[in-house]
DNA sequence: TCCGGCTCGGGAACCGGTTGCCAGAAGCGT
DNA sequence: ACGCTTCTGGCAACCGGTTCCCGAGCCGGA
């Protein structure tokens, strides 16, 4: 008897079905469900019973178009698989649901055409905010298209949020929440140099990627601040994956590059590099020092525990959402730059001699 | 002149605004945009120009309720931050967009009440499928509620998918895609025992979690298959995080537990355990062998590279989506059990002596 | 007894789209 | 010049809700 009868099953229920069953009008059902508006107890009871019997749930899309209902927020990133992205995603999702929003997620797989498509879809979904996550190629065309997208979104009452990505030209209605890649890399590299290293291999990301660029700039600036002129041959580029770090490191070793320390643009990259180093019989940090960037949870389980830069990714995501959703309509555009800090573990030590 | 004029900006545009500007009716605009239906070139041009000038995008929700437009798929998990979840999420997202679906994601933070709420919301969203990811506490009440949810979803034309979680009682309209935790753990533990280990410490997850249970069963079964009766004191439980592994391992060491190998229920757990082992001055694998489960990318960068069980997480997610979305309305319920395999690296070796 | 106010519920317009049906205009053949 | 088909586009109904507005019934007070 607990099982529904056949006649109850199948087909979506509309509010009119419920109304018919309860012997009232659709408006009454709507009002009972909404809870505002006075409705007599007997009517309410009948309606609720019909709702239960028909297992009715109001169509969220219909409510949305009528102006009620849960707002949505969209989240566009390259690849949820990267630990730092995952943490941002987590922050975004938490804060979004805390503020009563639903969360749409789209992976672009690094394809910027796809990114634009997604943004357009999100605009069609009337998302309260569209959050773009992670570094990007910062071309003139990119800025222009983004600015135009920001305008479109703004005029539809939505908001473009750039998270971990540099601001557009001033005037574009955009919320920007970044962390300071250059400062972090600067501090980390300064730490390495302070240990006495003079030839530091830099394992970069895609040269066009703003995050990779920022970190490389920090690396360069730290050198210059000490009056050093880093050897361009020591700057390799790949991407932010573990495999890239592994490959680049092997390549550097095969090439016979001379260096006493390695600064990876990402903990993932550092992780791959570490293995390549081990495979070559090199010890870290006694033979070569190694540093990463991001401070993912795993960093402290590497051997040796990785010296890296802590980035508050989850906080970043949270903040992006909060800032975008709680802002006054005509408030000035925000641009928050979150600080990072070096976390010193055991993978960087003074140089023993020259590598290889 | 490239900038929009003030009068163009502000407020959402409706199809009627476009129609008015193009001097046609709304239906014509709709038809031009849809692309089917014959429309004269001049009309089409005027409409398209109005669309461009007003920067119009049709409201996806309105389309949805009219029966056209992008379907949605929902994805409910505990925490996107775990690497295995992230990979499933990736697979789900990829396949969903490949099949032209949008992807809603919700984190439950392990709260099963929240999970039910989310499912209800997704039903309201008329999601084409609701995918529940990851292990769960498998109580009678859980089964009952899930079965009822599955019925609700099914009768609304949607579908409940259980991904990496055991099936419900037969008859419930559910798609289940799991991997075989018990077999994987069995094979891994058999490998460890074959090396000669007799006292294997098991670092488990939440005792109520089905994934944790499956892996523990495999551990036990492998012992029994060799006629061994594993010491219950060697089975510790925590959760699937790195910190849990670290804590449990320290605890085992402080307690003076005797074991020559450690089998962690997760690579994350193994990772934390490894560090605890290192901190205690123990070498892996010469002093203690260690194995994980999941084969996350990092596993091979640990020192030593971790012997573990490979689980095709991304494939799992992909398959879940494909199976749910492409199934015939009255096809039998699917239950796919994906295989896993042990990947042997360097963290398991024959025992040297007794630990501690 | 009559009137005013309050409680309750229904009809209809609206949200922003799609689409079946139909009518006017053009193009064509005879 | 007339009738027929074909092309084109508008009207209106519909998707599934919400909510404004109004009227019916009931109550109490003068």
XYZ file of C-alpha atoms (C1' of nucleotides) in Angstrom:
772
model
C 0.000 0.000 0.000
C 2.978 2.230 0.314
C 3.633 1.783 -3.375
C 1.997 4.285 -5.658
C -0.809 3.012 -7.821
C -0.330 2.872 -11.530
C -2.583 5.790 -12.244
C -0.419 8.022 -10.099
C 2.733 7.223 -11.924
C 4.011 8.597 -15.183
C 4.113 11.998 -16.700
C 5.048 15.256 -15.125
C 2.511 16.788 -12.812
C 1.520 20.366 -13.315
C 0.082 22.690 -10.801
C -3.257 22.317 -12.540
C -3.274 18.587 -11.941
C -2.825 19.252 -8.274
C -5.511 21.918 -8.341
C -7.957 19.568 -10.024
C -7.296 16.822 -7.539
C -7.683 19.158 -4.583
C -10.778 20.716 -6.116
C -9.348 24.212 -6.087
C -7.825 26.568 -8.612
C -4.214 26.722 -9.632
C -3.784 30.020 -7.879
C -4.733 28.473 -4.585
C -2.225 25.697 -4.982
C 0.435 28.226 -5.791
C -0.464 30.202 -2.710
C -0.490 27.206 -0.413
C 2.924 26.217 -1.671
C 4.287 29.709 -1.400
C 3.073 29.925 2.175
C 2.319 33.587 2.135
C -1.337 34.548 1.675
C -4.112 33.353 3.983
C -5.624 30.006 3.076
C -8.109 28.141 5.215
C -6.834 25.109 7.022
C -9.119 22.687 5.275
C -8.113 23.937 1.839
C -4.478 23.855 2.743
C -4.805 20.296 3.956
C -6.531 19.145 0.820
C -3.939 20.826 -1.360
C -1.044 19.379 0.574
C -2.523 15.970 0.342
C -2.919 16.265 -3.399
C 0.659 17.460 -3.644
C 1.848 14.476 -1.706
C -0.282 12.014 -3.594
C 0.860 13.278 -6.931
C 4.437 13.718 -5.745
C 4.351 17.181 -7.181
C 7.319 19.521 -7.372
C 6.948 22.888 -9.024
C 9.000 23.351 -12.166
C 11.952 25.509 -11.185
C 12.324 26.853 -14.698
C 8.760 28.040 -14.821
C 9.216 29.717 -11.476
C 12.411 31.301 -12.684
C 10.762 32.863 -15.695
C 7.981 34.136 -13.478
C 10.644 35.894 -11.473
C 10.717 33.666 -8.426
C 12.944 30.771 -7.697
C 16.564 29.883 -7.189
C 19.079 32.020 -9.002
C 21.962 30.381 -10.763
C 25.616 31.078 -10.942
C 27.981 29.799 -13.570
C 31.463 28.624 -13.225
C 33.775 28.234 -16.197
C 37.190 26.649 -15.862
C 39.719 24.785 -17.916
C 39.839 21.508 -16.103
C 38.353 20.548 -12.774
C 41.057 17.941 -12.421
C 43.781 20.324 -11.339
C 43.927 20.479 -7.547
C 44.000 24.259 -7.387
C 41.006 24.549 -9.700
C 39.226 21.957 -7.643
C 39.737 23.989 -4.514
C 38.491 27.137 -6.173
C 35.515 25.217 -7.420
C 34.875 24.013 -3.940
C 34.964 27.532 -2.551
C 32.677 28.761 -5.288
C 30.198 25.979 -4.848
C 30.064 26.309 -1.076
C 29.552 30.005 -1.081
C 27.048 29.839 -3.897
C 24.825 27.359 -2.133
C 25.279 29.280 1.103
C 23.852 32.290 -0.680
C 21.073 30.177 -2.088
C 22.317 29.851 -5.611
C 22.592 26.880 -7.880
C 25.892 26.194 -9.509
C 26.465 25.428 -13.185
C 29.883 24.208 -14.136
C 31.557 24.037 -17.530
C 34.974 22.765 -18.491
C 36.528 24.391 -21.497
C 39.441 21.989 -21.814
C 41.570 25.015 -22.525
C 39.598 25.819 -25.641
C 38.880 29.530 -25.681
C 36.226 29.211 -28.369
C 34.359 26.841 -26.126
C 34.770 29.315 -23.320
C 32.965 31.979 -25.271
C 30.201 29.570 -26.166
C 29.742 28.691 -22.537
C 29.581 32.295 -21.483
C 26.887 32.889 -24.042
C 24.944 29.924 -22.745
C 25.228 31.233 -19.240
C 23.922 34.551 -20.364
C 20.975 32.716 -21.852
C 20.503 30.962 -18.545
C 20.314 34.367 -16.928
C 23.036 33.407 -14.490
C 23.422 35.892 -11.675
C 27.151 35.813 -12.212
C 29.602 34.149 -14.534
C 32.886 33.261 -12.935
C 35.882 32.659 -15.136
C 38.600 30.785 -13.379
C 42.284 30.463 -14.003
C 44.905 32.123 -16.131
C 44.419 32.833 -19.787
C 46.154 34.115 -22.855
C 45.929 37.862 -22.467
C 45.745 39.167 -26.020
C 44.227 42.404 -27.237
C 41.448 40.454 -28.900
C 40.777 38.635 -25.670
C 40.426 41.877 -23.745
C 38.103 43.302 -26.298
C 35.827 40.301 -26.417
C 35.791 40.011 -22.674
C 34.962 43.665 -22.251
C 32.078 43.297 -24.639
C 30.900 40.195 -22.815
C 31.155 42.034 -19.524
C 28.960 44.782 -20.973
C 26.384 42.309 -22.194
C 26.283 40.546 -18.879
C 26.084 43.779 -16.951
C 23.237 45.112 -19.020
C 21.354 41.904 -18.329
C 21.822 42.400 -14.606
C 24.470 39.746 -14.401
C 28.124 40.103 -13.619
C 31.377 38.828 -15.014
C 33.913 37.699 -12.447
C 37.533 37.073 -13.247
C 39.082 34.772 -10.720
C 42.823 34.260 -10.753
C 43.113 36.190 -13.961
C 44.173 39.788 -14.612
C 41.723 42.666 -14.927
C 40.551 44.031 -18.240
C 41.008 47.601 -19.317
C 39.499 49.936 -16.750
C 35.872 50.753 -17.314
C 34.747 47.236 -18.040
C 32.088 46.147 -15.538
C 34.041 43.286 -14.056
C 34.808 41.913 -10.638
C 38.371 40.707 -10.371
C 39.744 38.528 -7.617
C 43.338 37.535 -8.093
C 46.224 36.373 -6.064
C 49.561 37.963 -6.615
C 51.540 35.535 -8.725
C 54.458 37.824 -9.202
C 54.943 38.649 -5.515
C 54.613 35.039 -4.515
C 57.127 33.892 -7.090
C 59.369 36.772 -6.159
C 59.352 35.796 -2.493
C 59.915 32.162 -3.274
C 62.735 32.850 -5.666
C 64.291 35.299 -3.218
C 64.251 32.517 -0.656
C 66.009 30.200 -3.066
C 68.590 32.800 -3.986
C 69.137 33.623 -0.325
C 70.223 30.036 0.176
C 73.056 30.773 -2.178
C 71.737 29.348 -5.422
C 72.739 31.209 -8.531
C 71.536 28.984 -11.317
C 67.845 28.319 -10.800
C 65.951 26.330 -13.416
C 62.451 27.637 -14.039
C 59.846 25.149 -15.159
C 57.113 27.311 -16.615
C 53.652 26.860 -18.003
C 52.270 27.952 -21.351
C 54.133 31.153 -22.209
C 50.893 32.887 -23.082
C 49.189 32.024 -19.822
C 48.949 34.964 -17.455
C 49.514 32.851 -14.365
C 52.636 31.371 -15.879
C 53.769 34.824 -16.906
C 53.239 36.292 -13.463
C 55.246 33.575 -11.828
C 58.011 33.910 -14.358
C 58.084 37.662 -13.796
C 58.510 37.093 -10.078
C 61.354 34.739 -10.803
C 63.039 37.334 -12.980
C 62.387 40.214 -10.618
C 63.905 38.362 -7.689
C 67.035 37.821 -9.699
C 67.253 41.402 -10.805
C 66.699 42.651 -7.273
C 69.953 40.935 -6.423
C 71.651 42.284 -9.488
C 71.557 38.860 -11.094
C 70.902 38.201 -14.723
C 69.305 34.776 -15.031
C 70.367 32.606 -17.934
C 67.478 32.458 -20.425
C 68.437 28.874 -21.178
C 67.225 28.009 -17.686
C 63.652 28.925 -18.461
C 61.656 26.068 -19.902
C 57.991 26.080 -20.698
C 55.331 23.404 -20.854
C 52.051 23.362 -19.037
C 50.828 22.992 -15.482
C 50.566 19.217 -15.392
C 52.596 16.667 -13.562
C 53.649 15.090 -16.823
C 54.945 18.372 -18.134
C 57.151 18.728 -15.071
C 58.439 15.242 -15.535
C 59.184 15.725 -19.194
C 60.797 19.126 -18.795
C 62.994 17.937 -16.009
C 64.251 14.977 -18.005
C 64.873 17.250 -20.895
C 66.885 19.629 -18.750
C 68.917 16.761 -17.427
C 69.540 15.299 -20.872
C 70.517 18.685 -22.190
C 73.107 18.896 -19.453
C 71.779 22.203 -18.207
C 73.637 23.439 -15.167
C 71.579 24.429 -12.146
C 71.514 23.877 -8.412
C 67.853 24.587 -7.823
C 64.558 24.167 -9.628
C 61.600 26.441 -9.303
C 58.467 24.880 -10.710
C 55.502 26.982 -11.690
C 53.148 24.572 -9.975
C 53.246 21.890 -7.321
C 52.065 19.447 -9.944
C 54.981 20.386 -12.139
C 57.313 20.139 -9.154
C 55.925 16.726 -8.386
C 56.732 15.407 -11.835
C 60.113 17.079 -11.753
C 60.886 15.488 -8.417
C 60.327 12.050 -9.827
C 62.504 12.803 -12.822
C 65.206 13.950 -10.441
C 64.900 10.778 -8.415
C 65.008 8.701 -11.539
C 68.259 10.381 -12.446
C 69.649 9.416 -9.067
C 69.686 12.967 -7.818
C 68.769 13.729 -4.251
C 66.597 16.609 -3.202
C 67.653 18.858 -1.603
C 71.233 17.733 -1.149
C 71.987 17.570 -4.858
C 69.323 19.887 -6.206
C 66.834 22.111 -4.447
C 63.223 22.151 -5.641
C 60.312 24.456 -5.020
C 56.717 24.436 -6.179
C 53.781 26.766 -6.187
C 50.182 26.387 -4.927
C 50.672 24.423 -1.726
C 48.310 21.657 -2.613
C 47.675 19.201 0.222
C 50.003 16.680 -1.318
C 52.975 18.981 -1.253
C 53.883 17.990 2.247
C 53.822 14.303 1.438
C 56.432 14.503 -1.246
C 59.881 13.455 -0.286
C 61.220 15.776 0.835
C 58.210 17.884 1.782
C 57.960 20.597 -0.789
C 58.789 24.221 -0.166
C 56.125 26.130 -2.005
C 53.866 29.177 -2.061
C 50.544 28.951 -0.343
C 47.619 30.294 -2.330
C 44.232 30.545 -0.616
C 42.323 28.977 -3.463
C 39.190 28.097 -1.654
C 39.006 31.528 -0.104
C 39.497 32.940 -3.569
C 36.494 31.106 -4.913
C 34.373 32.030 -1.936
C 35.321 35.640 -2.201
C 34.624 35.740 -5.895
C 31.091 34.566 -5.321
C 30.411 36.732 -2.335
C 31.762 39.845 -3.946
C 29.807 39.309 -7.120
C 26.516 38.402 -5.523
C 26.346 40.880 -2.708
C 27.504 43.937 -4.510
C 25.345 47.030 -4.873
C 24.198 47.577 -8.461
C 26.139 50.787 -8.934
C 29.094 50.084 -6.693
C 32.509 50.675 -8.198
C 34.181 47.689 -9.794
C 36.152 45.640 -7.316
C 39.631 44.404 -7.852
C 40.918 42.329 -4.981
C 44.456 41.083 -4.901
C 44.926 38.307 -2.384
C 48.285 37.818 -0.759
C 50.217 34.579 -0.746
C 53.058 33.405 1.421
C 56.002 31.097 1.100
C 55.775 27.932 3.125
C 59.217 26.638 3.847
C 59.589 22.892 4.081
C 62.589 20.749 3.313
C 63.059 20.757 -0.414
C 65.220 23.849 -0.612
C 68.662 23.863 0.981
C 71.931 25.617 0.255
C 73.686 24.300 -2.829
C 76.329 21.662 -2.345
C 78.007 22.018 -5.652
C 77.162 22.287 -9.284
C 74.669 19.872 -10.643
C 75.817 17.379 -13.172
C 30.990 54.256 -32.471
C 31.751 50.696 -31.619
C 30.404 51.329 -28.160
C 26.710 50.805 -27.664
C 24.620 53.910 -27.180
C 22.998 54.478 -23.836
C 19.551 53.678 -25.082
C 20.669 50.224 -26.088
C 21.980 49.341 -22.695
C 20.142 48.216 -19.623
C 17.390 45.767 -18.965
C 16.887 42.345 -20.377
C 15.738 42.176 -23.945
C 12.752 40.080 -24.795
C 11.897 38.595 -28.102
C 9.176 41.222 -28.413
C 11.690 44.027 -28.173
C 13.570 42.508 -31.032
C 10.368 42.031 -32.983
C 9.380 45.650 -32.474
C 12.745 46.904 -33.577
C 12.742 44.738 -36.682
C 9.151 45.634 -37.426
C 7.945 42.055 -37.371
C 6.108 39.826 -34.966
C 7.650 37.773 -32.203
C 6.905 34.579 -34.044
C 9.005 35.688 -36.953
C 11.929 36.453 -34.712
C 11.607 33.078 -33.101
C 11.550 31.423 -36.495
C 14.522 33.316 -37.786
C 16.485 32.340 -34.717
C 15.385 28.741 -34.887
C 16.515 28.568 -38.496
C 13.860 26.164 -39.625
C 10.840 27.671 -41.375
C 11.145 29.786 -44.503
C 11.691 33.477 -43.959
C 12.471 35.966 -46.692
C 16.022 37.195 -46.858
C 15.152 40.798 -46.212
C 13.157 39.954 -43.113
C 15.857 37.694 -41.874
C 18.424 40.409 -42.304
C 16.373 42.962 -40.451
C 15.736 40.551 -37.610
C 19.349 39.581 -37.330
C 20.360 43.191 -37.247
C 17.915 43.929 -34.461
C 19.210 40.918 -32.557
C 22.733 42.165 -32.903
C 21.897 45.735 -32.028
C 19.998 44.732 -28.932
C 22.526 42.054 -28.053
C 19.639 39.672 -27.634
C 19.906 36.135 -26.334
C 16.793 34.062 -25.855
C 16.054 33.103 -22.287
C 17.057 29.491 -21.911
C 14.575 28.903 -19.112
C 11.681 30.111 -21.192
C 12.797 27.862 -23.999
C 13.105 24.984 -21.599
C 9.555 25.331 -20.379
C 8.360 25.535 -23.935
C 10.004 22.189 -24.476
C 12.987 23.291 -26.512
C 16.440 24.088 -25.339
C 19.379 22.562 -23.576
C 18.619 19.759 -21.158
C 20.375 19.690 -17.825
C 22.050 17.003 -15.862
C 22.828 17.146 -12.184
C 25.783 15.912 -10.345
C 25.805 15.444 -6.603
C 28.971 14.589 -4.734
C 30.494 14.940 -1.316
C 33.471 17.070 -2.077
C 34.946 18.027 -5.403
C 38.307 18.410 -3.731
C 39.126 14.722 -3.622
C 41.145 13.736 -6.683
C 39.022 10.729 -7.524
C 35.819 12.721 -7.299
C 37.394 15.400 -9.419
C 38.178 12.878 -12.110
C 34.674 11.497 -12.076
C 33.358 15.013 -12.246
C 35.552 15.634 -15.220
C 34.274 12.585 -17.001
C 30.702 13.508 -16.242
C 31.110 17.059 -17.373
C 32.863 16.130 -20.600
C 30.351 13.548 -21.616
C 27.434 15.737 -20.611
C 28.534 18.635 -22.756
C 29.401 16.228 -25.548
C 25.810 15.068 -25.460
C 24.642 18.661 -25.375
C 23.686 18.857 -21.758
C 24.389 21.465 -19.165
C 25.887 20.377 -15.905
C 24.701 21.369 -12.456
C 26.965 20.475 -9.577
C 26.248 20.309 -5.867
C 28.526 19.463 -2.976
C 26.875 17.866 -0.015
C 29.881 18.063 2.303
C 28.997 14.586 3.433
C 25.645 15.753 4.764
C 22.993 13.306 3.665
C 20.153 15.664 4.505
C 21.641 18.164 2.126
C 21.921 15.427 -0.439
C 18.202 14.809 -0.354
C 17.499 18.510 -0.634
C 19.707 18.739 -3.670
C 18.038 15.817 -5.337
C 14.689 17.463 -4.800
C 15.979 20.669 -6.335
C 17.263 18.782 -9.309
C 13.899 17.194 -9.756
C 12.422 20.663 -9.757
C 14.973 21.645 -12.369
C 13.706 18.760 -14.477
C 17.225 17.432 -14.813
C 17.500 14.695 -17.406
C 19.480 12.656 -14.926
C 20.700 12.973 -11.383
C 24.051 11.396 -10.751
C 25.020 10.523 -7.214
C 28.704 10.036 -6.818
C 30.775 8.214 -4.259
C 30.220 5.803 -1.440
C 27.546 6.265 1.154
C 26.179 4.814 4.338
C 24.016 1.964 3.146
C 21.214 1.768 5.709
C 17.732 0.387 5.229
C 16.336 3.881 5.493
C 18.744 5.045 2.838
C 17.646 2.350 0.432
C 14.032 3.118 0.985
C 14.388 6.835 0.458
C 16.552 6.342 -2.574
C 14.112 3.907 -4.089
C 11.319 6.379 -3.602
C 13.426 9.129 -5.118
C 14.263 6.890 -8.029
C 10.542 6.342 -8.586
C 9.798 10.042 -8.464
C 12.568 10.815 -10.874
C 11.568 8.032 -13.207
C 7.962 9.090 -13.319
C 9.102 12.569 -14.242
C 11.102 11.171 -17.140
C 14.366 11.625 -15.357
C 16.781 9.020 -14.115
C 18.724 8.362 -10.974
C 22.298 7.215 -11.473
C 24.414 5.718 -8.757
C 28.066 6.094 -9.532
C 30.593 4.307 -7.406
C 27.904 3.245 -5.010
C 26.050 -0.065 -4.621
C 22.696 -0.795 -6.247
C 19.394 -0.515 -4.439
C 17.000 -3.344 -4.028
C 16.065 -4.781 -7.406
C 13.120 -3.135 -9.061
C 14.126 0.405 -8.359
C 14.530 2.325 -11.629
C 18.190 3.118 -11.208
C 21.301 3.043 -13.313
C 24.295 1.815 -11.375
C 27.886 2.151 -12.464
C 30.388 0.916 -9.963
C 33.882 -0.316 -9.836
C 34.637 -3.426 -7.917
C 36.152 -2.287 -4.645
C 36.288 -5.716 -3.172
C 38.063 -7.363 -6.085
C 40.544 -4.547 -6.355
C 41.355 -4.657 -2.683
C 41.497 -8.411 -2.840
C 44.018 -8.373 -5.653
C 46.108 -5.718 -3.997
C 46.131 -7.466 -0.658
C 46.905 -10.761 -2.326
C 49.897 -9.083 -3.901
C 51.050 -7.858 -0.517
C 50.566 -11.255 1.099
C 52.355 -12.924 -1.784
C 55.411 -10.890 -0.899
C 55.406 -12.671 2.409
C 53.725 -10.150 4.647
C 51.540 -11.580 7.362
C 50.671 -8.575 9.463
C 49.123 -5.952 7.202
C 47.772 -2.769 8.738
C 44.554 -1.572 7.116
C 43.863 2.140 7.152
C 40.163 2.387 6.442
C 37.594 5.060 5.844
C 34.334 5.683 7.621
C 33.082 2.253 8.685
C 29.642 3.018 7.319
C 30.879 4.045 3.895
C 30.256 1.446 1.244
C 33.493 2.129 -0.569
C 35.454 1.719 2.639
C 33.527 -1.441 3.404
C 34.181 -2.945 0.005
C 37.871 -2.369 0.269
C 37.998 -3.772 3.748
C 36.102 -6.853 2.581
C 38.685 -7.364 -0.127
C 41.418 -7.104 2.450
C 39.717 -9.685 4.626
C 38.885 -12.014 1.763
C 42.458 -12.063 0.548
C 43.580 -13.096 3.971
C 40.991 -15.784 4.278
C 41.808 -17.127 0.842
C 45.249 -17.889 2.218
C 43.818 -19.350 5.359
C 44.930 -16.315 7.318
C 42.968 -14.711 10.077
C 43.885 -11.037 10.156
C 44.271 -9.395 13.545
C 41.292 -7.061 14.096
C 43.586 -4.681 15.934
C 45.239 -3.992 12.594
C 42.120 -2.411 11.127
C 41.877 1.288 11.839
C 39.234 3.595 10.515
C 39.151 7.304 9.772
C 38.178 8.919 6.529
C 39.558 9.241 3.014
C 41.705 12.316 3.554
C 45.412 12.728 3.644
C 45.247 13.984 7.208
C 43.367 10.927 8.326
C 46.114 8.712 6.910
C 48.739 10.759 8.671
C 46.937 10.660 11.994
C 46.084 6.973 11.840
C 49.621 6.023 10.958
C 51.048 8.003 13.852
C 48.529 6.417 16.103
C 49.464 2.934 14.950
C 53.104 3.712 15.518
C 52.512 5.153 18.989
C 50.374 2.196 19.914
C 53.270 -0.052 19.019
C 51.170 -2.069 16.610
C 53.151 -4.748 14.848
C 52.960 -4.879 11.073
C 55.248 -5.151 8.083
C 52.948 -3.639 5.503
C 50.261 -1.007 5.315
C 47.283 -1.067 3.000
C 45.583 2.289 2.805
C 42.030 2.599 1.608
C 42.967 5.536 -0.572
C 46.037 7.046 -2.178
C 45.365 10.176 -0.173
C 45.394 8.143 3.006
C 48.543 6.368 1.861
C 50.127 9.689 1.163
C 49.583 10.929 4.692
C 50.651 7.597 6.085
C 53.836 7.716 4.085
C 54.796 11.009 5.629
C 54.067 9.703 9.109
C 56.269 6.727 8.355
C 59.059 8.982 7.153
C 58.692 11.154 10.194
C 59.174 8.096 12.341
C 62.381 7.342 10.519
C 60.954 4.314 8.785
C 61.864 3.558 5.221
C 59.390 2.384 2.604
C 59.548 -0.311 1.428
C 62.624 -1.635 3.185
C 61.194 -1.227 6.695
C 57.492 -1.181 5.885
C 55.608 -1.768 2.666
C 52.792 0.582 1.731
C 49.991 0.408 -0.803
C 47.219 2.773 -1.762
C 44.052 2.702 -3.794
C 42.790 4.874 -6.674
C 45.973 5.498 -8.643
C 45.706 9.237 -8.616
C 48.312 10.973 -10.801
C 50.387 11.864 -7.778
C 50.831 8.285 -6.709
C 53.820 7.806 -8.907
C 55.542 10.889 -7.559
C 55.575 9.713 -3.999
C 58.796 8.277 -2.745
C 58.815 5.459 -3.392
C 56.265 5.417 -6.198
C 53.132 3.951 -4.756
C 51.806 0.515 -5.546
C 48.081 0.976 -5.843
C 44.889 -0.026 -7.619
C 43.945 1.788 -10.755
C 40.321 2.870 -10.963
C 39.069 4.339 -14.228
C 37.338 7.266 -12.597
C 36.948 9.463 -15.597
C 35.623 6.586 -17.641
C 33.236 5.865 -14.814
C 31.805 9.349 -14.965
C 31.576 9.291 -18.726
C 29.868 5.951 -18.728
C 27.395 7.037 -16.084
C 26.291 9.932 -18.231
C 26.213 8.050 -21.462
C 24.311 5.136 -20.036
C 21.739 7.351 -18.392
C 21.181 9.685 -21.292
C 21.127 7.285 -24.180
C 19.037 4.569 -22.682
C 15.709 3.521 -24.146
C 12.758 4.492 -21.960
C 11.778 0.943 -21.127
C 15.145 -0.729 -21.241
C 16.047 -2.923 -18.290
C 17.957 -1.255 -15.493
C 21.671 -1.322 -16.053
C 24.211 -2.312 -13.519
C 27.762 -2.017 -14.758
C 30.663 -3.157 -12.679
C 33.946 -1.780 -13.927
C 37.113 -3.704 -13.372
C 40.202 -2.345 -11.725
C 43.753 -3.543 -11.741
C 46.723 -3.423 -9.449
C 49.548 -1.239 -10.603
C 52.769 -2.422 -9.101
C 55.348 0.238 -8.338
C 58.016 0.282 -5.682
C 56.290 0.716 -2.364
C 55.653 -2.928 -1.692
C 58.548 -5.304 -1.154
C 59.099 -8.473 0.819
C 59.266 -7.888 4.566
C 62.673 -7.509 6.124
C 61.667 -8.170 9.678
C 59.085 -7.065 12.131
C 58.296 -3.411 12.328
C 59.144 -1.535 15.489
C -31.646 44.709 9.835
C -28.205 46.676 7.315
C -23.619 47.766 6.467
C -18.620 47.497 6.675
C -14.579 44.825 6.987
C -12.174 40.639 6.834
C -11.201 36.038 5.051
C -10.793 33.222 1.326
C -10.594 31.750 -3.429
C -11.090 32.261 -8.519
C -10.363 34.532 -13.140
C -7.182 36.421 -16.007
C -3.001 38.663 -17.238
C 1.703 37.992 -17.367
C 6.672 35.986 -17.403
C 9.399 34.815 -22.360
C 9.486 31.924 -25.357
C 7.437 28.193 -29.476
C 4.388 26.637 -32.971
C -0.168 25.234 -35.369
C -3.126 27.363 -38.193
C -4.607 30.632 -41.331
C -4.770 34.634 -44.430
C -2.805 37.995 -47.616
C 0.340 38.720 -51.262
C 2.900 37.392 -54.780
C 4.112 34.435 -58.802
C 2.671 31.459 -62.291
C 0.127 29.237 -66.049
C -3.680 29.445 -69.167
C -7.549 38.823 -66.591
C -8.415 35.032 -63.572
C -7.571 31.205 -60.570
C -4.270 28.413 -58.264
C -0.123 27.350 -55.735
C 3.603 28.941 -52.997
C 5.823 31.966 -50.012
C 5.611 34.720 -46.003
C 4.306 36.306 -41.587
C 0.778 37.297 -37.950
C -2.606 35.660 -34.438
C -3.374 33.079 -30.665
C -2.838 29.067 -27.842
C 0.326 26.851 -25.023
C 4.433 25.571 -21.810
C 3.981 25.903 -16.049
C 4.077 28.736 -13.004
C 2.839 33.688 -10.087
C 0.109 37.410 -8.695
C -3.094 41.431 -9.256
C -7.684 42.336 -8.763
C -12.096 41.465 -7.554
C -16.146 39.268 -5.697
C -18.515 36.001 -2.552
C -19.454 34.734 1.957
C -19.203 35.402 6.794
C -18.670 37.879 10.873
C -19.662 41.540 14.172
C -21.312 46.080 15.432
C -24.519 49.952 15.173
